[in-house]
XYZ file of C-alpha atoms in Angstrom:
563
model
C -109.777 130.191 84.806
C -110.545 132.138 87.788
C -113.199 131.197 90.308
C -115.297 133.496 91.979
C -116.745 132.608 95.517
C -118.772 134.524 97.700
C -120.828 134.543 100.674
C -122.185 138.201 101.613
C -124.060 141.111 99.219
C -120.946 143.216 99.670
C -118.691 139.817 97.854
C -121.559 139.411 95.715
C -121.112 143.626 94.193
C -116.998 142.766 94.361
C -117.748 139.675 92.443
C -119.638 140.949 89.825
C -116.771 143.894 88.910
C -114.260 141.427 88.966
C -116.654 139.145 86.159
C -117.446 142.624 84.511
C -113.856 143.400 83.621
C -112.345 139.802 83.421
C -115.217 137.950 81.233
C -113.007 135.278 79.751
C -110.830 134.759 82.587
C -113.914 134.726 85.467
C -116.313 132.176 86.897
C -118.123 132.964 89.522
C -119.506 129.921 91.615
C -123.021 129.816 93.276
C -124.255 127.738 96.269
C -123.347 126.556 99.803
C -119.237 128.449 100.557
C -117.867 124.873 101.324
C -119.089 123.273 98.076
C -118.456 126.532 96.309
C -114.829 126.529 97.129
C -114.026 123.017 97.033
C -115.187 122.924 93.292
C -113.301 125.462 91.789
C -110.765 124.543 93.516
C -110.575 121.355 91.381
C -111.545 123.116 88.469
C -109.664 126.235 88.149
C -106.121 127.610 88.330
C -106.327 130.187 90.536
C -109.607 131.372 93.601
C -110.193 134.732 94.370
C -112.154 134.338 97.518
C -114.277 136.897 99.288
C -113.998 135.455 102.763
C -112.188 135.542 105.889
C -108.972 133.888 105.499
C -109.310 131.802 108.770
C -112.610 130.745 106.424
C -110.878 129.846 103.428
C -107.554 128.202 104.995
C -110.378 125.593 106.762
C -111.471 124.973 103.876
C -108.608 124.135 101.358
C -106.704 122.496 104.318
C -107.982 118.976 103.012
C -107.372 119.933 99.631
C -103.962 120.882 99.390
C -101.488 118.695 97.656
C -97.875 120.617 96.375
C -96.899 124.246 95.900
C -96.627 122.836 91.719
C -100.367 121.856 91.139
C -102.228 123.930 93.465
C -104.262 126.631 92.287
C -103.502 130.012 93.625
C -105.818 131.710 96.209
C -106.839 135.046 96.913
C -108.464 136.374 99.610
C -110.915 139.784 99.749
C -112.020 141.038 103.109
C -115.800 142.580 103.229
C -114.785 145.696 103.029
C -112.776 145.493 100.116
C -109.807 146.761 101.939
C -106.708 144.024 101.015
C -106.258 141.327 98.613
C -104.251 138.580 100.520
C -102.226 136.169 98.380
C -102.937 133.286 100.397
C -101.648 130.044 98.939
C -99.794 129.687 95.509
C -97.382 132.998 95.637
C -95.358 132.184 92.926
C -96.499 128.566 91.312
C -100.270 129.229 91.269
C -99.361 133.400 90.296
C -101.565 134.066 93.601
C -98.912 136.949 94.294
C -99.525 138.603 90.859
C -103.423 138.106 90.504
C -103.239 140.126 94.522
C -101.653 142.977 92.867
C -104.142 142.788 89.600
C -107.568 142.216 92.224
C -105.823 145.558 93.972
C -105.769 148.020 91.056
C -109.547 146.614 90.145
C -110.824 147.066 93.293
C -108.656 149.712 94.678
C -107.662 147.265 97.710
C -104.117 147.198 99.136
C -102.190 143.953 98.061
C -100.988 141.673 100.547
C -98.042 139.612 99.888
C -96.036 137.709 102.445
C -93.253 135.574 99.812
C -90.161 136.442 101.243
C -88.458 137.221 98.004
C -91.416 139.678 96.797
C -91.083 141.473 100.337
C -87.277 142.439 99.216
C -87.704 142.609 95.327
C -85.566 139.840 94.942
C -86.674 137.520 92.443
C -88.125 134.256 93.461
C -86.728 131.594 91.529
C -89.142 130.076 90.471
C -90.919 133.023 88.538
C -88.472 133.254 85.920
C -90.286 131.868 83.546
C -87.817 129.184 83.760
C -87.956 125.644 84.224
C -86.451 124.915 87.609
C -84.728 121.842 89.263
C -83.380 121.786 92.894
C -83.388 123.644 96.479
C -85.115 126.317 95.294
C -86.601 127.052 99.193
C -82.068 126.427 100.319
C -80.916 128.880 97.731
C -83.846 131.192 97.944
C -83.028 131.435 101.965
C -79.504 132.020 101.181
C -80.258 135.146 98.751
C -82.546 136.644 101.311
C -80.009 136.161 103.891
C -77.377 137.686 102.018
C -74.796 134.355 102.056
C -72.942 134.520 98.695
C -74.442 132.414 95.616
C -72.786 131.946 92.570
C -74.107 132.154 89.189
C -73.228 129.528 86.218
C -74.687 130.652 83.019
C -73.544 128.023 80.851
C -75.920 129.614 78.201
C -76.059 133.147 78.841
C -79.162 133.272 78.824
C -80.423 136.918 79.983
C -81.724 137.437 83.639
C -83.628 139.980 86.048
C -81.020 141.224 88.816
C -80.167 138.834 90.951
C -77.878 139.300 94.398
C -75.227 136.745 92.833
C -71.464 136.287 93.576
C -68.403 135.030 92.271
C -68.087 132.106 94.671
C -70.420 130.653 97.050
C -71.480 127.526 99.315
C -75.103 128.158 97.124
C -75.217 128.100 93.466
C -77.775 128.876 90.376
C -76.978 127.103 87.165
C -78.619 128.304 84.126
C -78.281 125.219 81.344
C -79.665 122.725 78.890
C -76.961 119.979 79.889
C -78.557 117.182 81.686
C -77.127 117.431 85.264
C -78.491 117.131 89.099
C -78.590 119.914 91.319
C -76.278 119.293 94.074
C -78.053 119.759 97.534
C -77.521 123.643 97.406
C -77.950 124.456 94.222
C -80.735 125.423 91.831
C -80.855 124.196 88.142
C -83.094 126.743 85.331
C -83.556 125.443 82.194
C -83.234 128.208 79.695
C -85.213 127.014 75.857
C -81.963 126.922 73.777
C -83.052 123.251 72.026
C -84.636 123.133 69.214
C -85.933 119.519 67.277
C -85.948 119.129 64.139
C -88.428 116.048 62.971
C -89.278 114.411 60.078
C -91.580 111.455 59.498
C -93.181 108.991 57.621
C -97.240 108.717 57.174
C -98.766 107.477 59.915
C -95.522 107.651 62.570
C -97.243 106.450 65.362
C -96.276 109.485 68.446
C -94.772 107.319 70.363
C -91.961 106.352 67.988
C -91.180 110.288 67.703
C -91.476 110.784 71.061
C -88.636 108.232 71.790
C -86.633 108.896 69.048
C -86.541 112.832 70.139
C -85.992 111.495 74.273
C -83.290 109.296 73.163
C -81.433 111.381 71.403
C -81.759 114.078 74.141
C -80.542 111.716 76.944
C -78.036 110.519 74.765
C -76.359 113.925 73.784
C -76.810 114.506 77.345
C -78.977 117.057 77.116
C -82.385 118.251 79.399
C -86.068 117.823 77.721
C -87.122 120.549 79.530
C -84.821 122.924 77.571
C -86.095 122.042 74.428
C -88.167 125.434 72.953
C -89.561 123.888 69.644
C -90.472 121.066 67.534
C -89.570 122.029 63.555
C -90.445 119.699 60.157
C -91.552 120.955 57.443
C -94.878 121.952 55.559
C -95.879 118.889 54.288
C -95.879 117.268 57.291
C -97.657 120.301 59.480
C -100.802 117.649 60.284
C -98.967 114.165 60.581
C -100.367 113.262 63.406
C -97.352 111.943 65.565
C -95.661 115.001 65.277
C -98.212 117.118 66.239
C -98.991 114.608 69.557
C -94.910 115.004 70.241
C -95.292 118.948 70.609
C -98.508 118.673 72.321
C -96.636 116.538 74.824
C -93.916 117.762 75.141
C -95.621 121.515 75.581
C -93.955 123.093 72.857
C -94.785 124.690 69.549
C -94.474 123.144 66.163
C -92.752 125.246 63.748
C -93.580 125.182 59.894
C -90.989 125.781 57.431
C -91.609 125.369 53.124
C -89.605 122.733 51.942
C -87.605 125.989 49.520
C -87.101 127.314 53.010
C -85.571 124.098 54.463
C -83.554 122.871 50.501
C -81.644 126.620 51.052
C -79.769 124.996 54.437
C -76.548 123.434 54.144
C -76.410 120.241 56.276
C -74.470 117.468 56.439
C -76.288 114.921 56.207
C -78.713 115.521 52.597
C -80.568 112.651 51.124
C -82.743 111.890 48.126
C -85.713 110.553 50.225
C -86.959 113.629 51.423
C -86.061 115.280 48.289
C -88.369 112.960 46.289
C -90.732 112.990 49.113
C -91.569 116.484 50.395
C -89.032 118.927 48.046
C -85.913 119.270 50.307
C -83.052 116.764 50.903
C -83.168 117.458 54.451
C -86.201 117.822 56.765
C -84.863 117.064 60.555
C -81.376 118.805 60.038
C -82.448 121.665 58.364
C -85.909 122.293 60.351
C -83.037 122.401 63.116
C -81.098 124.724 61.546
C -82.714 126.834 59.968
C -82.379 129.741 62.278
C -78.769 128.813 63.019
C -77.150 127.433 65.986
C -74.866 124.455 66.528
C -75.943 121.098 65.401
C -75.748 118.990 68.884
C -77.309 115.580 67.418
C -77.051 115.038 63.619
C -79.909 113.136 62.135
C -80.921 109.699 63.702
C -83.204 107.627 62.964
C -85.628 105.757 64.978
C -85.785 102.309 65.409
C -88.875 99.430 65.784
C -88.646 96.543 67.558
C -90.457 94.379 65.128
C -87.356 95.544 63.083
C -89.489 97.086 60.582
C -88.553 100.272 58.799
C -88.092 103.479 60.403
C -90.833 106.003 60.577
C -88.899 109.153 62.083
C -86.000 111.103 62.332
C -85.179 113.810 63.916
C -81.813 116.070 64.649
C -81.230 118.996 68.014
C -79.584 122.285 67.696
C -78.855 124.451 70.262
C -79.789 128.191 69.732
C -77.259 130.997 71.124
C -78.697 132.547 73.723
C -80.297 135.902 72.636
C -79.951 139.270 74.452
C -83.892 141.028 75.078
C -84.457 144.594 74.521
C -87.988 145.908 76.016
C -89.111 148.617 74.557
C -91.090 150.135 77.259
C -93.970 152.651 77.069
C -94.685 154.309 80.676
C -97.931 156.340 79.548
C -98.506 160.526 80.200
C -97.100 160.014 83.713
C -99.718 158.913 86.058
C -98.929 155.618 87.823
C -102.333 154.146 87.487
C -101.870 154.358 83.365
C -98.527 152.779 83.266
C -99.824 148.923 82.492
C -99.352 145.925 84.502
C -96.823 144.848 81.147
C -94.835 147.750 81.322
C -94.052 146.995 85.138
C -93.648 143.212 84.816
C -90.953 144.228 81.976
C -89.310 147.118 84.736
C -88.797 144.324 86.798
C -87.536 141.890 84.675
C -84.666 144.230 83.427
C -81.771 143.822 84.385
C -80.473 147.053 82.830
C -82.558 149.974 82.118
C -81.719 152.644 79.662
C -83.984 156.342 79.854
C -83.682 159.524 79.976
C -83.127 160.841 83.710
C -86.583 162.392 84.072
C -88.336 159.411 83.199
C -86.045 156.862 85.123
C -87.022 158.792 88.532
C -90.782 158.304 87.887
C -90.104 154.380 87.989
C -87.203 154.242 89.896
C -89.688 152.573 92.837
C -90.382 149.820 90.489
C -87.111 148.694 89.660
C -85.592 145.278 91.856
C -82.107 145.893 94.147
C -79.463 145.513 91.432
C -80.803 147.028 88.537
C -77.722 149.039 86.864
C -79.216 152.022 85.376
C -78.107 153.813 82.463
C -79.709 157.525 82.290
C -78.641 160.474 80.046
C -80.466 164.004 79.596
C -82.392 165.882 76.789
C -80.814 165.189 73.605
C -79.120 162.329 74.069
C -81.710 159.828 71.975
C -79.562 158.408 69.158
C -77.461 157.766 72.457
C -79.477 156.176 74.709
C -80.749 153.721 71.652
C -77.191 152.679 70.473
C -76.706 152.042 74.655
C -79.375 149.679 74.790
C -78.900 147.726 72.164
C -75.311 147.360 72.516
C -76.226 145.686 76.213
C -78.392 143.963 74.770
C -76.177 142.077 72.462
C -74.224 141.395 75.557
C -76.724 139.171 76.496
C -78.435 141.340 79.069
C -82.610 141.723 79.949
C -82.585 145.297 78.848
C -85.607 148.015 79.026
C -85.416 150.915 77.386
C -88.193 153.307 78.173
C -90.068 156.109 77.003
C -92.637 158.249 78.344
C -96.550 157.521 76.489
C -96.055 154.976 73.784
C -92.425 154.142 72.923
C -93.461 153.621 69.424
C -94.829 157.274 68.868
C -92.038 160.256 68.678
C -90.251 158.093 71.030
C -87.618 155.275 71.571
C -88.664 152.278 69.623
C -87.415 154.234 66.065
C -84.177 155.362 66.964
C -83.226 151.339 68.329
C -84.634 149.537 65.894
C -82.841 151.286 63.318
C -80.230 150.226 65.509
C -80.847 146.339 66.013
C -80.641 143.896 63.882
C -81.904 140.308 64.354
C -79.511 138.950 66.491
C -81.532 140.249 69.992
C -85.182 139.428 70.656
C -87.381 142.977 70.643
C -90.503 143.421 72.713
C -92.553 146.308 72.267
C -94.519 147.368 74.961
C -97.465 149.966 74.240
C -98.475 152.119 76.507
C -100.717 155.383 76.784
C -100.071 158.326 74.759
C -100.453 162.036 75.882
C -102.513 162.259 72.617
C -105.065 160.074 74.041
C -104.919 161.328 77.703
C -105.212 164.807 76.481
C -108.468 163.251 74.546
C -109.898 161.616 77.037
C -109.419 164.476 79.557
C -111.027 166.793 76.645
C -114.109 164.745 75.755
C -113.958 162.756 72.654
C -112.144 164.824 69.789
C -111.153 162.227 68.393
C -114.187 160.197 67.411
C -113.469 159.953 63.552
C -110.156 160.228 61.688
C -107.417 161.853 63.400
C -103.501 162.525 62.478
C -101.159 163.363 65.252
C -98.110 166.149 63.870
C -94.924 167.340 65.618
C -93.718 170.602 64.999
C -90.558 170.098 66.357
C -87.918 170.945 63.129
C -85.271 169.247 65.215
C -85.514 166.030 63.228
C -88.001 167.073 59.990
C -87.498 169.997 57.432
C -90.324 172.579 58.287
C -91.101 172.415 54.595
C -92.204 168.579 55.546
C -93.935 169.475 58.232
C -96.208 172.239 56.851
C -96.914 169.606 53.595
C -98.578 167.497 56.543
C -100.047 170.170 57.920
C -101.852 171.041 54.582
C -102.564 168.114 53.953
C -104.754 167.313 57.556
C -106.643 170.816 56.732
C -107.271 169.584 53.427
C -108.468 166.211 54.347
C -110.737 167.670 56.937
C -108.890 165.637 59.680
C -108.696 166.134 63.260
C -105.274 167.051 64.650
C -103.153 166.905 67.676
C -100.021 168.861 68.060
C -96.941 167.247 69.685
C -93.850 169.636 70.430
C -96.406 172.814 69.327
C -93.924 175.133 70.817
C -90.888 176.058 73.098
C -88.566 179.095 73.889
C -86.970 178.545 70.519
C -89.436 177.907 68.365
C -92.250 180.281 68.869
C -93.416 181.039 65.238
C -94.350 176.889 64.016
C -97.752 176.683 65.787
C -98.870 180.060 64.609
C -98.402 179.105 60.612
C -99.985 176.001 61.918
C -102.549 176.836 63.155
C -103.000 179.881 60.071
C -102.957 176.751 57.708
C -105.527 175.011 59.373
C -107.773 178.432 59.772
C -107.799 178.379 55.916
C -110.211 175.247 55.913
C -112.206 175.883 58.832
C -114.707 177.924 60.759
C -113.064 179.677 63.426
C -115.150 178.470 65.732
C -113.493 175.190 65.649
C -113.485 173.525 68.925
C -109.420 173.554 70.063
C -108.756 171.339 73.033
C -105.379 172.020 75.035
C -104.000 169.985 77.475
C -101.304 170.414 79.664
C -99.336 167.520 81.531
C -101.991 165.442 80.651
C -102.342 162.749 83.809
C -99.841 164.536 86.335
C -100.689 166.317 89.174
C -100.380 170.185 87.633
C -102.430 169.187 84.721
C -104.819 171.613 83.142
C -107.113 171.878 80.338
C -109.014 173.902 78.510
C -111.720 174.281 75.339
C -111.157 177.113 73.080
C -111.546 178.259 69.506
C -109.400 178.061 66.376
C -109.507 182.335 66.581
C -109.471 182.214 70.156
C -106.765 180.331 71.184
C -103.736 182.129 72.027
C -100.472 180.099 70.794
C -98.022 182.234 74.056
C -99.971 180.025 76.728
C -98.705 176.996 75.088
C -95.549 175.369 75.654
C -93.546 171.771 75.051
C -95.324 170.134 78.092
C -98.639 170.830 76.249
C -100.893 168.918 73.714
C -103.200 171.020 71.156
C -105.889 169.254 69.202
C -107.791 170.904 66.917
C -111.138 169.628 65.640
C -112.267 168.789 62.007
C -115.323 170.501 60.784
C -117.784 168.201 62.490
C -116.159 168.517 65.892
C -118.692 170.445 68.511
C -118.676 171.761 71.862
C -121.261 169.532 73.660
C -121.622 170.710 77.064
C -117.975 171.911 77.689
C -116.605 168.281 76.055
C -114.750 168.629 72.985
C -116.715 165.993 71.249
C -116.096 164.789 67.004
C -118.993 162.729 66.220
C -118.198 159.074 64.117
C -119.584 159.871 61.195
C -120.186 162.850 59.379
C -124.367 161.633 59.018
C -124.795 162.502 62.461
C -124.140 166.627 62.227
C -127.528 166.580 60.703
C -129.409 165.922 63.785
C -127.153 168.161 65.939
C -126.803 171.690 64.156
């Protein structure tokens, strides 16, 4: 949660738009400034504060305890002006929630972390558990003295200034070791438990079972990504209090699931019991890795029975491929997700047009991969290939990756051995509509005409088929140099269904700085002043001209009031 403090009408209006567009993440605190701050300070994770910050630092001076636990804190000036990351850069995400206040409230972030100042990564905003001189090794990046990397798991990584050999060192591993003086320790999630357990297994028997075996094997608790059992034990309560306290999720797998997983260790308990003859081993296994810690059960001191068992496996690392969509090209629609994944990459993959309108974004060190027009089977076979090699890869696209973009071509490429994340973003279809009115109010069907790819005979079945259907349209690829004659018959097949009168919207460069736009008519519109940069939308037979908007209304009830 987010608290909200105040003191003048002017942080009162700022207030208010910051509750307005963050309702479930906001709450604003009323009453005397000193009482105001010193309870959410208690209460929330992070302030945003619209005071001086000589005012605020006098205040949380006697409240302060360690960079881990406090909050983060945010400071607005009256005038809306800057958004000062005060206290909690990186471990309260005061750094981040700056740069989010900013874009609300068009104020200029202000952030003074050392490694944010350089776009070096700060080590501890990896997501990462992490161990040691993380201020020591931090200096020494900054500085530019050499710091080695050990990535005993390969586990995948933003750019980081790293060498060979050095007096400073990162380690990346689940192995239970100290951080030397000068080095930093992450703990990447690579473990995962598998438990079973009788009814009744009080939590603290699992809970010791899983930390001896951990210790034993030699390996870190804070590396462990998962608890797994199976489905007949999804409510026992002792396993569910493990994962709750050991902050990780419990995974459910059917007992078919688990009986298909060779292990070496089967018995006819669990068989009889719950359907498979393995529930720790194979909950462990299940989505492969290398069995660490075979089953073990634990022990009471009463010398009673045993109640749980459990086994640890540790997962390859994965490579990550971010499929990234960076909107129409205006910087204020690319979304805060899309540039936290930029600058997690540590290899980006795009075509050359769309790497220079993010190249700002990127951190020192990011290698970049960029190819021309035509090269999209390419570029997708290049990204997942680094991304097998255990590399943070993004591979962008411009609106929404997913539509007539980059996410097709490299998923039909993956496979499941690299983790995918799909990152939407805005498509020209939608900042063409939004820039036309609202044309696309009911059912709408977005069409390329591009052949390239798809038979014309395919696409003029779809095109039939929207004029049929009495369904709004949008045109992607309507026409270029080469292929002058497609949005004609188009637009000839569409002029067999409707008035032509139909409102036609036409957009072109939707969000940059040449954009235009205009309204037309299905008879008027002339298809020589449209080329590949442009998006055509043509309305359905409700869709009106309302005061120079292109407007379709929800439902088709609502013509009658308007003809």
């Amino acid at each position: 949660m987010i608290g909200l403090i105040s003191a003048t009408a002017a942080g009162a209006a700022a207030c208010d738009r910051l509750a307005a567009a963050w309702p479930d993440r906001t709450r604003a605190y009323d009453g005397p400034v000193g009482d105001a701050v010193r309870r959410a300070f208690a209460e929330c994770e992070q302030l945003v504060c619209f005071l001086a910050t000589g005012a605020v630092v006098r205040l949380i001076a006697p409240l302060l305890g360690d960079k881990v636990s406090d909050p983060g804190v945010v400071c607005v000036d009256e005038g809306g002006r800057f958004a000062v990351s005060l206290v909690g850069g990186h471990g309260g995400g005061a750094n981040e929630l700056a740069r989010e206040v900013g874009e609300l409230l068009g104020a200029e972030p202000v952030v003074t972390t050392a490694t944010d100042a350089v776009g070096v990564p700060g080590l501890d905003t990896l997501g990462l558990p992490v161990e040691g001189a993380v201020a020591a090794v931090s200096r020494a990046l900054l500085d530019g003295e050499p710091v080695a990397l050990h990535n005993e798991s390969g586990w995948p990584l933003p750019p980081l200034p790293v060498a060979g050999q050095g007096a400073y060192g990162i380690r990346v591993t689940d192995r239970l070791v100290e951080p030397s003086e000068r080095e930093v320790v992450l703990r990447p999630p690579t473990l995962v438990v598998g438990v079973g357990a009788s009814k009744g297994a009080p939590v603290d028997e699992v809970l010791e079972l899983i930390e001896g075996a951990l210790g034993e094997a030699g390996l870190s608790r804070r590396s462990v990504a998962s608890l797994a059992t199976v489905d007949a034990k999804a409510e026992e309560p002792g396993i569910v209090a493990a994962a709750e306290r050991l902050g990780v999720p419990l995974v459910i797998c059917s007992a078919e699931e688990l009986a298909a997983v060779e292990v070496p260790n089967p018995s006819d308990a669990p068989l009889a019991a719950v359907g498979t003859p393995s529930v720790a081993e194979a909950a462990a296994l299940i989505g492969g890795g290398e069995l660490l810690v075979p089953k073990r059960k634990s022990t009471r001191a009463d010398g009673a029975p045993a109640m749980a068992t459990c086994a640890v496996v540790r997962r390859p690392a994965r490579g990550r491929l971010a499929v990234v969509g960076l909107g129409p090209g205006a910087r204020d629609l690319l979304t805060p997700r899309a540039k936290a994944e930029l600058r997690r990459a540590s290899v980006l993959v795009g075509l050359d047009q769309y790497v220079d309108q993010i190249r700002d974004l990127l951190r020192p060190g990011t290698r970049i991969l960029e190819s021309g027009l035509g090269a999209e089977e390419e570029r997708a076979r290049t990204a997942v290939e680094e991304a097998r090699k255990g590399q943070a890869v993004a591979l962008i696209g411009s609106g929404d990756a997913g539509v007539y973009a980059m996410a097709s071509p490299a998923l039909a490429e993956a496979s499941d051995d690299i983790d995918v994340i799909g990152v939407p973003g805005v498509t020209a279809a939608l900042a063409a509509a939004a820039i036309l009115g609202a044309p696309l109010g009911h059912d709408h069907v977005s069409i390329s005409l591009s052949d390239l790819h798809t038979p014309w005979e395919v696409i003029e079945r779809r095109v039939r088929a929207a004029a049929e259907a009495d369904i709004v349209v949008t045109f992607y690829n309507p026409r270029s140099r080469g292929r002058d004659w497609q949005l004609p018959k188009a637009l000839a097949i569409l002029a067999g269904h409707r008035d032509p009168g139909t409102p036609v919207g036409v957009v072109r460069n939707a969000s940059r700085p040449d954009e235009s736009a205009r309204l037309t008519t299905l008879a008027a519109l002339d298809p020589a002043t449209v080329d590949m940069m442009t998006v055509v939308t043509v309305g359905n037979t409700a869709t009106r001209d309302i005061a120079g908007r292109m407007v379709t209304p929800r439902g088709y009830r609502w013509q009658e009031g308007t003809r």
